[in-house]
Structure formats: structure tokens, C-alpha cells
Amino acid sequence: MNQRTPTLLYIDDDDALARLVDRGLTRRGYRVVHAASGEEGLEHIRRAQDSIDGGIDVVALDQYMPGLDGLDTLEQIMAIPGAPPVVFVTASQDSSIAVTALKAGAADYLVKDVKGDFIPLLHVAAEGALRQAELQKAREEAEAEIHASRDRYAALAAERELLLREVNHRVGNSLQIIASLLHLQASSAGQEEVKAALTNAMGRVAAVAQVHRRLYTSQDLKSVVLSQYLDSLLEDLRRSAEGNRMSRLTLKAEPIEIDPDRAVAVGIIVNELVMNAVKYAYPDGAGPIHVELTLQGENVLLAIADDGVGDNVKADPRSTGMGQRIVAAMATKLDASVERDPAHSGTRILLRFRRVPAAPGKTNTAAAS
């Protein structure tokens, strides 16, 4: 494909000098269009905007002309969208004119003479202005593509977040339905062992459902505030408990954020240990059960305590040990240690884990009571 011949618009009221510029630049591969005034030059540029041959590529603009002078014409050219680059040409040696023209948007500046000796310099200046314009166009296109890419990414991210919220909403609803079905089944169960097993299963499902409820109602899909999560979870346990056996269930928690998967593990552990305390800590009735969550440096300390019979609890022959296995499994998921506080008069289970997941390593866990 043949390269298109660039067009230079020479705006100058000196017809003789315009002919010299035409001859000199035509030999150097340019097509030259002459305008004898600023008004005529502006008209050429405006008409060329819709020209099928590409219009005006570069302008050489004289300063001293009747009507609009060069600086006034330059100002109006710069106001035209997509205007070509301008090389400002004048016979004046006044450097202030050059500074004013460059500040107004001229790509280059040179001093002319009546014999046309400046024409080689004009050719060099025009070439430089064209290269500068091409670089500017490429930069603008690249920036436009970057902005478009960012907009596309933002749209995709927003769509992904909306889909995640919808998924969490549906999962949360499904888990809530399962928990409700377990509650109904437990209520209608005739055997205490079956009722207890169904109630325990309902608590475990509710612990997972609470995380999903937090996710689709929160602005942050990447973390769960444990204090809020545990508060809702314990409220669920209070409502599901028989009579008022957990009326004295309390929570003292700092606003610690962790990822949703680990929040589920914390919730299941709390559910198991609280239910364990409800069943065994107070054989003759109900008593206080305390859940505490504190931050110790980079570690989280979770404590579940009661003031019950402690080590004097009698082993329940009906116990399957499922709760112990679940706590151990969730502690492994958290890479946490689980231990009993020997100084506590009742039972106090301490769970320690890093707020941010540590590198894979050996987990130190102990069984819950």
C-alpha cells in the first residue's frame, strides 16, 4: 500500500513566499495548501475535518497578517477538536512571541526570511510535529484502551460480586431450610437421644448458614467479622435451646475479621462446645456459659467457659464422641491448639489460632470435654 502524501496548510498573506514554500516542500514529499489569511486558514481546517483524503496533517502559521494575526488564529485552531499540529512561523526575532505561541499550543517555532532559506527548517519542524502528533495519538489511544479495560474489569468484578452474593443468598436460604426441617424433626422426635442428635445437627447447619447470611448482607465478601457472626450464632442457639437452659449465655468479643472458611470452623467449634456445656456442665439445671474472643498480637484466643461441675462430670454412656471429633477436625482446619484451662473451677476450653492463616505445619489439638 502506498504511503499517503502528507498535507501542509501554509497560512501567510505573502503569496510569493507561499509559492517558495510550495515548491520547496513539494520536492520533499508534501502537498501544500495555501491560505492568505487566518480566517481562510481556519475555514480550510474546518472543511478538512470531514475530508475523505484525511484533511490537513500539519499547519505552518505566520504571525503578522491582516485581520486575525497568528496568535489569534492559533488560539482558534487549538479550539477545534482533532486540530492538526501547528508550526509557528514569524519574521520577528522577539523571543516572547515564541514563548507565547508554544504556551498556546504550537508544536514548534521558527523564524522565516523573505528568500525562503527557512524552508528546510520548516520541513524538519513539520516532520517533528507530525511525529509528535502520532505519538500523542498513540498515547491517547493506549490510555483510552487502558480506561476501557479498567471499565470492563470493574464491570466483571461487579458482576462477579453480584453472583457471589446471589450464590451465598441461595446457599444460606437452603441451609436455613435444612436447619428448620431438623428443628421440626427434633420437636416431633419421641426419643431423647434422637431429639438431641437432631438438635446438634441443626446447630451445626445453622453455624454454616450464619456465615453465608453474613456474606450476602455484607459489603465485604472476603471476610467475616467474628464478633457479629458469633452474636448471631449464639442468638440462634438461645432460640433453639429447650426452655431457658441458655438464658445466661454471654458473649464478649473484639471485632476481629477472618476469611469465611475459617469463620465456619470457628462457628462449628463454638456450637459444639456450647452445646457440650449445656448438656453436661449443670446437671441440676441451667447456669452461665461465657464465650470470649480476643486478639493477642497476631493470634486469636477463643474461650468457652462454664462454672459447672468441671472434671466431676459423669461420663454419658450415650455419648458417641462425635462432638470431640468435630472440634478436633475444625481445629485442624484452623491450624489451632485446643486445651483445657486447669486453673478454672468449672470447664474452660481455650482455642488459639492465627488471625491470618499460617504456613502449613503441625497442628496441636486436644479433645473437647
mmCIF file of C-alpha atoms in Angstrom:
data_model
loop_
_atom_site.group_PDB
_atom_site.id
_atom_site.type_symbol
_atom_site.label_atom_id
_atom_site.label_comp_id
_atom_site.label_asym_id
_atom_site.label_seq_id
_atom_site.Cartn_x
_atom_site.Cartn_y
_atom_site.Cartn_z
ATOM 1 C CA MET A 1 0.000 0.000 0.000
ATOM 2 C CA ASN A 2 1.369 3.417 -0.967
ATOM 3 C CA GLN A 3 2.020 5.818 1.887
ATOM 4 C CA ARG A 4 -0.302 8.793 1.884
ATOM 5 C CA THR A 5 1.257 12.168 0.974
ATOM 6 C CA PRO A 6 1.085 14.486 3.999
ATOM 7 C CA THR A 7 -0.667 17.830 3.524
ATOM 8 C CA LEU A 8 0.705 21.080 4.958
ATOM 9 C CA LEU A 9 -1.502 24.144 5.245
ATOM 10 C CA TYR A 10 0.628 27.265 4.899
ATOM 11 C CA ILE A 11 -1.178 30.328 6.313
ATOM 12 C CA ASP A 12 0.571 33.545 5.206
ATOM 13 C CA ASP A 13 -0.533 36.679 3.384
ATOM 14 C CA ASP A 14 2.753 36.719 1.388
ATOM 15 C CA ASP A 15 1.856 34.979 -1.909
ATOM 16 C CA ALA A 16 5.428 34.955 -3.217
ATOM 17 C CA LEU A 17 6.765 33.293 -0.106
ATOM 18 C CA ALA A 18 3.884 30.837 -0.192
ATOM 19 C CA ARG A 19 4.960 29.759 -3.712
ATOM 20 C CA LEU A 20 8.516 29.176 -2.471
ATOM 21 C CA VAL A 21 7.193 27.061 0.384
ATOM 22 C CA ASP A 22 5.010 25.124 -2.067
ATOM 23 C CA ARG A 23 7.944 24.323 -4.377
ATOM 24 C CA GLY A 24 10.354 23.540 -1.536
ATOM 25 C CA LEU A 25 8.059 21.203 0.389
ATOM 26 C CA THR A 26 6.554 19.560 -2.690
ATOM 27 C CA ARG A 27 10.060 18.362 -3.588
ATOM 28 C CA ARG A 28 10.263 16.905 -0.104
ATOM 29 C CA GLY A 29 7.101 14.858 -0.485
ATOM 30 C CA TYR A 30 4.426 17.236 0.822
ATOM 31 C CA ARG A 31 1.223 18.544 -0.668
ATOM 32 C CA VAL A 32 0.948 22.248 0.184
ATOM 33 C CA VAL A 33 -2.309 24.178 0.543
ATOM 34 C CA HIS A 34 -2.071 27.969 0.833
ATOM 35 C CA ALA A 35 -4.374 30.244 2.832
ATOM 36 C CA ALA A 36 -3.796 34.019 2.625
ATOM 37 C CA SER A 37 -5.387 34.871 5.995
ATOM 38 C CA GLY A 38 -6.189 33.418 9.372
ATOM 39 C CA GLU A 39 -9.881 33.290 8.555
ATOM 40 C CA GLU A 40 -9.226 31.401 5.329
ATOM 41 C CA GLY A 41 -6.891 29.001 7.099
ATOM 42 C CA LEU A 42 -9.472 28.234 9.758
ATOM 43 C CA GLU A 43 -12.042 27.544 7.039
ATOM 44 C CA HIS A 44 -9.620 25.130 5.325
ATOM 45 C CA ILE A 45 -9.108 23.243 8.591
ATOM 46 C CA ARG A 46 -12.831 23.009 9.360
ATOM 47 C CA ARG A 47 -13.645 21.754 5.856
ATOM 48 C CA ALA A 48 -10.776 19.281 6.007
ATOM 49 C CA GLN A 49 -12.187 17.693 9.175
ATOM 50 C CA ASP A 50 -14.752 15.867 7.014
ATOM 51 C CA SER A 51 -12.476 15.290 4.034
ATOM 52 C CA ILE A 52 -12.154 11.697 2.803
ATOM 53 C CA ASP A 53 -8.453 12.154 1.983
ATOM 54 C CA GLY A 54 -7.531 12.798 5.629
ATOM 55 C CA GLY A 55 -7.575 16.610 5.531
ATOM 56 C CA ILE A 56 -4.760 18.798 6.869
ATOM 57 C CA ASP A 57 -1.856 16.998 8.585
ATOM 58 C CA VAL A 58 0.217 19.965 9.751
ATOM 59 C CA VAL A 59 -0.091 23.774 9.700
ATOM 60 C CA ALA A 60 2.602 26.408 9.197
ATOM 61 C CA LEU A 61 1.222 29.675 10.579
ATOM 62 C CA ASP A 62 2.623 33.170 10.047
ATOM 63 C CA GLN A 63 2.349 35.725 12.829
ATOM 64 C CA TYR A 64 1.767 39.044 11.045
ATOM 65 C CA MET A 65 -1.325 39.021 8.823
ATOM 66 C CA PRO A 66 -4.247 41.391 8.262
ATOM 67 C CA GLY A 67 -7.377 40.545 10.239
ATOM 68 C CA LEU A 68 -6.596 37.693 12.584
ATOM 69 C CA ASP A 69 -2.913 37.618 13.447
ATOM 70 C CA GLY A 70 -1.037 34.385 14.010
ATOM 71 C CA LEU A 71 -1.576 34.141 17.768
ATOM 72 C CA ASP A 72 -5.322 34.748 17.472
ATOM 73 C CA THR A 73 -5.546 32.193 14.659
ATOM 74 C CA LEU A 74 -3.515 29.689 16.700
ATOM 75 C CA GLU A 75 -5.903 30.060 19.626
ATOM 76 C CA GLN A 76 -8.874 29.270 17.390
ATOM 77 C CA ILE A 77 -7.107 26.320 15.749
ATOM 78 C CA MET A 78 -6.397 24.798 19.154
ATOM 79 C CA ALA A 79 -10.109 25.044 19.966
ATOM 80 C CA ILE A 80 -11.020 22.808 17.007
ATOM 81 C CA PRO A 81 -11.393 19.142 18.076
ATOM 82 C CA GLY A 82 -8.733 16.994 16.431
ATOM 83 C CA ALA A 83 -6.880 20.022 15.065
ATOM 84 C CA PRO A 84 -3.564 19.332 13.277
ATOM 85 C CA PRO A 85 -0.243 20.336 14.883
ATOM 86 C CA VAL A 86 0.929 23.905 14.221
ATOM 87 C CA VAL A 87 4.421 25.191 13.433
ATOM 88 C CA PHE A 88 4.503 28.899 14.263
ATOM 89 C CA VAL A 89 6.426 30.985 11.704
ATOM 90 C CA THR A 90 7.356 34.665 12.022
ATOM 91 C CA ALA A 91 9.935 37.157 10.800
ATOM 92 C CA SER A 92 10.177 38.657 14.288
ATOM 93 C CA GLN A 93 13.217 37.986 16.445
ATOM 94 C CA ASP A 94 11.187 38.681 19.587
ATOM 95 C CA SER A 95 11.509 35.560 21.740
ATOM 96 C CA SER A 96 8.405 36.485 23.727
ATOM 97 C CA ILE A 97 6.292 35.688 20.654
ATOM 98 C CA ALA A 98 7.830 32.216 20.506
ATOM 99 C CA VAL A 99 7.108 31.608 24.198
ATOM 100 C CA THR A 100 3.508 32.813 23.808
ATOM 101 C CA ALA A 101 2.950 30.607 20.744
ATOM 102 C CA LEU A 102 4.368 27.499 22.404
ATOM 103 C CA LYS A 103 2.278 28.106 25.518
ATOM 104 C CA ALA A 104 -0.786 28.478 23.308
ATOM 105 C CA GLY A 105 -0.217 25.005 21.855
ATOM 106 C CA ALA A 106 2.180 25.380 18.905
ATOM 107 C CA ALA A 107 4.268 22.248 18.308
ATOM 108 C CA ASP A 108 7.326 24.237 17.159
ATOM 109 C CA TYR A 109 8.533 27.730 16.314
ATOM 110 C CA LEU A 110 10.939 29.117 13.710
ATOM 111 C CA VAL A 111 11.998 32.443 12.207
ATOM 112 C CA LYS A 112 11.412 32.910 8.465
ATOM 113 C CA ASP A 113 13.179 35.034 5.850
ATOM 114 C CA VAL A 114 11.901 36.515 2.598
ATOM 115 C CA LYS A 115 14.210 34.373 0.420
ATOM 116 C CA GLY A 116 12.873 31.044 1.606
ATOM 117 C CA ASP A 117 16.076 29.860 3.274
ATOM 118 C CA PHE A 118 13.961 28.738 6.230
ATOM 119 C CA ILE A 119 12.114 26.127 4.156
ATOM 120 C CA PRO A 120 14.486 23.207 5.064
ATOM 121 C CA LEU A 121 13.965 24.133 8.713
ATOM 122 C CA LEU A 122 10.213 24.230 8.107
ATOM 123 C CA HIS A 123 10.429 20.730 6.638
ATOM 124 C CA VAL A 124 12.275 19.462 9.723
ATOM 125 C CA ALA A 125 9.804 21.210 12.033
ATOM 126 C CA ALA A 126 6.818 19.773 10.128
ATOM 127 C CA GLU A 127 8.280 16.263 10.326
ATOM 128 C CA GLY A 128 8.844 16.669 14.055
ATOM 129 C CA ALA A 129 5.321 17.989 14.578
ATOM 130 C CA LEU A 130 3.858 15.036 12.693
ATOM 131 C CA ARG A 131 5.854 12.541 14.749
ATOM 132 C CA GLN A 132 4.814 14.307 17.927
ATOM 133 C CA ALA A 133 1.169 14.189 16.838
ATOM 134 C CA GLU A 134 1.425 10.481 16.051
ATOM 135 C CA LEU A 135 2.955 9.768 19.452
ATOM 136 C CA GLN A 136 0.265 11.816 21.156
ATOM 137 C CA LYS A 137 -2.452 9.943 19.241
ATOM 138 C CA ALA A 138 -0.895 6.596 20.141
ATOM 139 C CA ARG A 139 -0.675 7.660 23.784
ATOM 140 C CA GLU A 140 -4.305 8.763 23.832
ATOM 141 C CA GLU A 141 -5.420 5.511 22.183
ATOM 142 C CA ALA A 142 -3.392 3.499 24.704
ATOM 143 C CA GLU A 143 -4.860 5.471 27.602
ATOM 144 C CA ALA A 144 -8.351 5.014 26.164
ATOM 145 C CA GLU A 145 -7.760 1.267 25.922
ATOM 146 C CA ILE A 146 -6.476 1.200 29.497
ATOM 147 C CA HIS A 147 -9.565 3.049 30.695
ATOM 148 C CA ALA A 148 -11.791 0.732 28.654
ATOM 149 C CA SER A 149 -10.003 -2.308 30.116
ATOM 150 C CA ARG A 150 -10.440 -0.924 33.625
ATOM 151 C CA ASP A 151 -14.125 -0.320 32.950
ATOM 152 C CA ARG A 152 -14.519 -3.866 31.629
ATOM 153 C CA TYR A 153 -12.670 -5.263 34.640
ATOM 154 C CA ALA A 154 -14.789 -3.185 37.029
ATOM 155 C CA ALA A 155 -17.961 -4.399 35.310
ATOM 156 C CA LEU A 156 -16.808 -8.022 35.509
ATOM 157 C CA ALA A 157 -15.819 -7.598 39.154
ATOM 158 C CA ALA A 158 -19.214 -6.081 39.966
ATOM 159 C CA GLU A 159 -20.972 -8.902 38.126
ATOM 160 C CA ARG A 160 -18.857 -11.497 39.942
ATOM 161 C CA GLU A 161 -19.633 -9.895 43.300
ATOM 162 C CA LEU A 162 -23.344 -9.867 42.485
ATOM 163 C CA LEU A 163 -23.209 -13.536 41.504
ATOM 164 C CA LEU A 164 -21.331 -14.418 44.695
ATOM 165 C CA ARG A 165 -23.930 -12.594 46.774
ATOM 166 C CA GLU A 166 -26.691 -14.454 44.956
ATOM 167 C CA VAL A 167 -24.938 -17.794 45.475
ATOM 168 C CA ASN A 168 -24.392 -17.079 49.175
ATOM 169 C CA HIS A 169 -28.002 -15.967 49.478
ATOM 170 C CA ARG A 170 -29.280 -19.175 47.906
ATOM 171 C CA VAL A 171 -26.905 -21.374 49.911
ATOM 172 C CA GLY A 172 -27.854 -19.539 53.103
ATOM 173 C CA ASN A 173 -31.549 -19.995 52.379
ATOM 174 C CA SER A 174 -31.056 -23.679 51.609
ATOM 175 C CA LEU A 175 -29.117 -24.229 54.831
ATOM 176 C CA GLN A 176 -31.771 -22.347 56.782
ATOM 177 C CA ILE A 177 -34.444 -24.620 55.316
ATOM 178 C CA ILE A 178 -32.402 -27.670 56.326
ATOM 179 C CA ALA A 179 -31.990 -26.284 59.853
ATOM 180 C CA SER A 180 -35.737 -25.650 60.068
ATOM 181 C CA LEU A 181 -36.507 -29.182 58.918
ATOM 182 C CA LEU A 182 -34.137 -30.577 61.537
ATOM 183 C CA HIS A 183 -35.821 -28.419 64.172
ATOM 184 C CA LEU A 184 -39.263 -29.718 63.170
ATOM 185 C CA GLN A 185 -37.999 -33.286 63.204
ATOM 186 C CA ALA A 186 -36.378 -32.789 66.608
ATOM 187 C CA SER A 187 -39.603 -31.318 68.006
ATOM 188 C CA SER A 188 -41.590 -34.349 66.902
ATOM 189 C CA ALA A 189 -38.999 -36.945 67.947
ATOM 190 C CA GLY A 190 -40.117 -39.196 70.765
ATOM 191 C CA GLN A 191 -36.735 -40.425 71.920
ATOM 192 C CA GLU A 192 -34.432 -38.047 73.755
ATOM 193 C CA GLU A 193 -31.346 -39.424 72.002
ATOM 194 C CA VAL A 194 -32.856 -38.727 68.598
ATOM 195 C CA LYS A 195 -34.047 -35.288 69.680
ATOM 196 C CA ALA A 196 -30.566 -34.411 70.952
ATOM 197 C CA ALA A 197 -28.858 -35.679 67.802
ATOM 198 C CA LEU A 198 -31.190 -33.693 65.550
ATOM 199 C CA THR A 199 -30.778 -30.571 67.680
ATOM 200 C CA ASN A 200 -26.996 -30.876 67.473
ATOM 201 C CA ALA A 201 -27.158 -31.334 63.715
ATOM 202 C CA MET A 202 -29.407 -28.281 63.446
ATOM 203 C CA GLY A 203 -26.848 -26.179 65.357
ATOM 204 C CA ARG A 204 -24.039 -27.289 63.049
ATOM 205 C CA VAL A 205 -26.030 -26.400 59.955
ATOM 206 C CA ALA A 206 -27.019 -23.057 61.491
ATOM 207 C CA ALA A 207 -23.345 -22.254 62.130
ATOM 208 C CA VAL A 208 -22.607 -22.606 58.422
ATOM 209 C CA ALA A 209 -25.779 -20.781 57.390
ATOM 210 C CA GLN A 210 -24.864 -17.770 59.539
ATOM 211 C CA VAL A 211 -21.629 -17.273 57.581
ATOM 212 C CA HIS A 212 -23.490 -17.214 54.276
ATOM 213 C CA ARG A 213 -26.048 -14.830 55.744
ATOM 214 C CA ARG A 214 -23.188 -12.531 56.746
ATOM 215 C CA LEU A 215 -21.646 -12.719 53.279
ATOM 216 C CA TYR A 216 -24.695 -11.767 51.233
ATOM 217 C CA THR A 217 -25.647 -8.911 53.590
ATOM 218 C CA SER A 218 -22.110 -7.504 53.884
ATOM 219 C CA GLN A 219 -20.161 -5.183 51.618
ATOM 220 C CA ASP A 220 -17.091 -7.397 52.036
ATOM 221 C CA LEU A 221 -17.245 -10.885 50.554
ATOM 222 C CA LYS A 222 -13.713 -11.773 51.632
ATOM 223 C CA SER A 223 -14.036 -11.575 55.403
ATOM 224 C CA VAL A 224 -16.435 -12.101 58.290
ATOM 225 C CA VAL A 225 -16.475 -10.036 61.498
ATOM 226 C CA LEU A 226 -16.356 -12.762 64.144
ATOM 227 C CA SER A 227 -17.993 -10.698 66.898
ATOM 228 C CA GLN A 228 -21.100 -10.096 64.757
ATOM 229 C CA TYR A 229 -21.131 -13.653 63.479
ATOM 230 C CA LEU A 230 -20.858 -15.224 66.939
ATOM 231 C CA ASP A 231 -23.508 -12.880 68.334
ATOM 232 C CA SER A 232 -25.994 -14.084 65.707
ATOM 233 C CA LEU A 233 -24.915 -17.697 66.144
ATOM 234 C CA LEU A 234 -25.407 -17.624 69.911
ATOM 235 C CA GLU A 235 -28.803 -15.998 69.444
ATOM 236 C CA ASP A 236 -29.757 -18.941 67.223
ATOM 237 C CA LEU A 237 -28.573 -21.313 69.957
ATOM 238 C CA ARG A 238 -30.662 -19.483 72.572
ATOM 239 C CA ARG A 239 -33.783 -19.788 70.419
ATOM 240 C CA SER A 240 -33.187 -23.459 69.685
ATOM 241 C CA ALA A 241 -32.466 -24.450 73.309
ATOM 242 C CA GLU A 242 -35.132 -26.143 75.362
ATOM 243 C CA GLY A 243 -36.713 -23.928 77.996
ATOM 244 C CA ASN A 244 -34.306 -21.359 79.370
ATOM 245 C CA ARG A 245 -31.206 -23.544 79.700
ATOM 246 C CA MET A 246 -29.139 -20.987 77.774
ATOM 247 C CA SER A 247 -30.707 -17.812 79.073
ATOM 248 C CA ARG A 248 -27.334 -16.917 80.639
ATOM 249 C CA LEU A 249 -25.243 -17.460 77.523
ATOM 250 C CA THR A 250 -22.970 -14.402 77.120
ATOM 251 C CA LEU A 251 -20.511 -13.161 74.516
ATOM 252 C CA LYS A 252 -17.561 -10.813 74.923
ATOM 253 C CA ALA A 253 -15.791 -10.389 71.586
ATOM 254 C CA GLU A 254 -13.485 -7.988 69.797
ATOM 255 C CA PRO A 255 -14.311 -7.067 66.146
ATOM 256 C CA ILE A 256 -11.839 -9.475 64.536
ATOM 257 C CA GLU A 257 -12.126 -10.255 60.821
ATOM 258 C CA ILE A 258 -11.144 -13.582 59.251
ATOM 259 C CA ASP A 259 -11.935 -15.337 55.982
ATOM 260 C CA PRO A 260 -15.339 -17.068 55.612
ATOM 261 C CA ASP A 261 -13.993 -20.646 55.501
ATOM 262 C CA ARG A 262 -12.208 -20.264 58.841
ATOM 263 C CA ALA A 263 -15.195 -18.424 60.308
ATOM 264 C CA VAL A 264 -17.286 -21.534 59.601
ATOM 265 C CA ALA A 265 -14.762 -23.651 61.523
ATOM 266 C CA VAL A 266 -14.883 -21.228 64.492
ATOM 267 C CA GLY A 267 -18.683 -21.252 64.457
ATOM 268 C CA ILE A 268 -18.903 -25.045 64.438
ATOM 269 C CA ILE A 269 -16.415 -25.279 67.336
ATOM 270 C CA VAL A 270 -18.409 -22.729 69.371
ATOM 271 C CA ASN A 271 -21.616 -24.613 68.614
ATOM 272 C CA GLU A 272 -20.126 -27.926 69.766
ATOM 273 C CA LEU A 273 -18.544 -26.594 72.956
ATOM 274 C CA VAL A 274 -21.579 -24.545 73.979
ATOM 275 C CA MET A 275 -23.907 -27.493 73.438
ATOM 276 C CA ASN A 276 -21.457 -29.671 75.350
ATOM 277 C CA ALA A 277 -21.631 -27.249 78.290
ATOM 278 C CA VAL A 278 -25.433 -27.117 78.096
ATOM 279 C CA LYS A 279 -25.679 -30.901 78.338
ATOM 280 C CA TYR A 280 -23.049 -31.657 80.968
ATOM 281 C CA ALA A 281 -21.948 -28.569 82.950
ATOM 282 C CA TYR A 282 -25.094 -28.141 85.061
ATOM 283 C CA PRO A 283 -26.749 -31.474 85.810
ATOM 284 C CA ASP A 284 -29.276 -29.886 88.190
ATOM 285 C CA GLY A 285 -30.404 -27.023 85.925
ATOM 286 C CA ALA A 286 -29.016 -24.098 83.976
ATOM 287 C CA GLY A 287 -26.003 -21.903 84.573
ATOM 288 C CA PRO A 288 -23.841 -19.287 82.902
ATOM 289 C CA ILE A 289 -21.864 -20.101 79.760
ATOM 290 C CA HIS A 290 -19.358 -17.499 78.559
ATOM 291 C CA VAL A 291 -17.841 -17.101 75.093
ATOM 292 C CA GLU A 292 -14.874 -14.747 74.776
ATOM 293 C CA LEU A 293 -12.944 -13.716 71.678
ATOM 294 C CA THR A 294 -9.786 -11.593 71.985
ATOM 295 C CA LEU A 295 -6.853 -10.663 69.798
ATOM 296 C CA GLN A 296 -3.369 -11.319 71.181
ATOM 297 C CA GLY A 297 -0.891 -9.908 68.676
ATOM 298 C CA GLU A 298 -1.335 -11.939 65.504
ATOM 299 C CA ASN A 299 -3.173 -14.712 67.355
ATOM 300 C CA VAL A 300 -6.850 -15.065 68.192
ATOM 301 C CA LEU A 301 -7.891 -16.526 71.548
ATOM 302 C CA LEU A 302 -11.345 -18.099 71.736
ATOM 303 C CA ALA A 303 -12.530 -19.239 75.167
ATOM 304 C CA ILE A 304 -15.742 -21.121 76.044
ATOM 305 C CA ALA A 305 -16.267 -21.413 79.789
ATOM 306 C CA ASP A 306 -18.842 -22.539 82.321
ATOM 307 C CA ASP A 307 -18.962 -22.596 86.125
ATOM 308 C CA GLY A 308 -20.305 -26.109 86.303
ATOM 309 C CA VAL A 309 -19.101 -29.430 87.644
ATOM 310 C CA GLY A 310 -15.863 -29.441 85.622
ATOM 311 C CA ASP A 311 -13.881 -32.690 85.943
ATOM 312 C CA ASN A 312 -16.553 -34.143 88.184
ATOM 313 C CA VAL A 313 -18.914 -34.607 85.251
ATOM 314 C CA LYS A 314 -20.106 -38.172 84.844
ATOM 315 C CA ALA A 315 -19.490 -39.825 81.519
ATOM 316 C CA ASP A 316 -22.643 -40.186 79.461
ATOM 317 C CA PRO A 317 -22.871 -43.751 78.155
ATOM 318 C CA ARG A 318 -24.972 -42.489 75.259
ATOM 319 C CA SER A 319 -22.219 -40.182 74.037
ATOM 320 C CA THR A 320 -20.746 -41.086 70.626
ATOM 321 C CA GLY A 321 -17.768 -38.737 70.836
ATOM 322 C CA MET A 322 -18.929 -37.009 67.650
ATOM 323 C CA GLY A 323 -18.562 -33.557 69.204
ATOM 324 C CA GLN A 324 -14.939 -34.247 70.145
ATOM 325 C CA ARG A 325 -14.131 -35.426 66.650
ATOM 326 C CA ILE A 326 -15.805 -32.383 65.075
ATOM 327 C CA VAL A 327 -13.904 -29.955 67.329
ATOM 328 C CA ALA A 328 -10.613 -31.728 66.543
ATOM 329 C CA ALA A 329 -11.318 -31.616 62.799
ATOM 330 C CA MET A 330 -12.232 -27.909 62.837
ATOM 331 C CA ALA A 331 -9.176 -27.099 64.967
ATOM 332 C CA THR A 332 -7.017 -28.829 62.369
ATOM 333 C CA LYS A 333 -8.657 -26.684 59.687
ATOM 334 C CA LEU A 334 -7.718 -23.581 61.701
ATOM 335 C CA ASP A 335 -4.227 -24.907 62.497
ATOM 336 C CA ALA A 336 -5.212 -24.196 66.091
ATOM 337 C CA SER A 337 -4.386 -25.519 69.549
ATOM 338 C CA VAL A 338 -7.213 -26.613 71.850
ATOM 339 C CA GLU A 339 -6.581 -27.025 75.581
ATOM 340 C CA ARG A 340 -8.390 -27.002 78.896
ATOM 341 C CA ASP A 341 -7.641 -24.229 81.409
ATOM 342 C CA PRO A 342 -6.572 -26.145 84.568
ATOM 343 C CA ALA A 343 -6.983 -23.075 86.800
ATOM 344 C CA HIS A 344 -10.698 -22.700 86.052
ATOM 345 C CA SER A 345 -13.106 -24.141 88.618
ATOM 346 C CA GLY A 346 -15.582 -25.311 86.009
ATOM 347 C CA THR A 347 -14.635 -26.057 82.421
ATOM 348 C CA ARG A 348 -12.818 -23.547 80.252
ATOM 349 C CA ILE A 349 -11.663 -24.557 76.755
ATOM 350 C CA LEU A 350 -9.072 -22.345 75.062
ATOM 351 C CA LEU A 351 -8.616 -22.258 71.303
ATOM 352 C CA ARG A 352 -5.650 -20.360 69.835
ATOM 353 C CA PHE A 353 -5.065 -19.741 66.127
ATOM 354 C CA ARG A 354 -3.535 -17.131 63.864
ATOM 355 C CA ARG A 355 -5.802 -14.424 62.533
ATOM 356 C CA VAL A 356 -4.126 -14.825 59.128
ATOM 357 C CA PRO A 357 -3.568 -18.473 58.093
ATOM 358 C CA ALA A 358 -0.013 -19.623 58.841
ATOM 359 C CA ALA A 359 2.124 -21.751 56.562
ATOM 360 C CA PRO A 360 1.174 -25.439 56.637
ATOM 361 C CA GLY A 361 2.567 -27.102 59.759
ATOM 362 C CA LYS A 362 1.848 -29.484 62.567
ATOM 363 C CA THR A 363 -1.377 -28.794 64.463
ATOM 364 C CA ASN A 364 -1.533 -29.179 68.232
ATOM 365 C CA THR A 365 -5.055 -30.122 69.226
ATOM 366 C CA ALA A 366 -6.786 -31.709 72.194
ATOM 367 C CA ALA A 367 -10.228 -33.161 72.517
ATOM 368 C CA ALA A 368 -13.103 -31.183 73.977
ATOM 369 C CA SER A 369 -14.815 -32.403 77.086
#
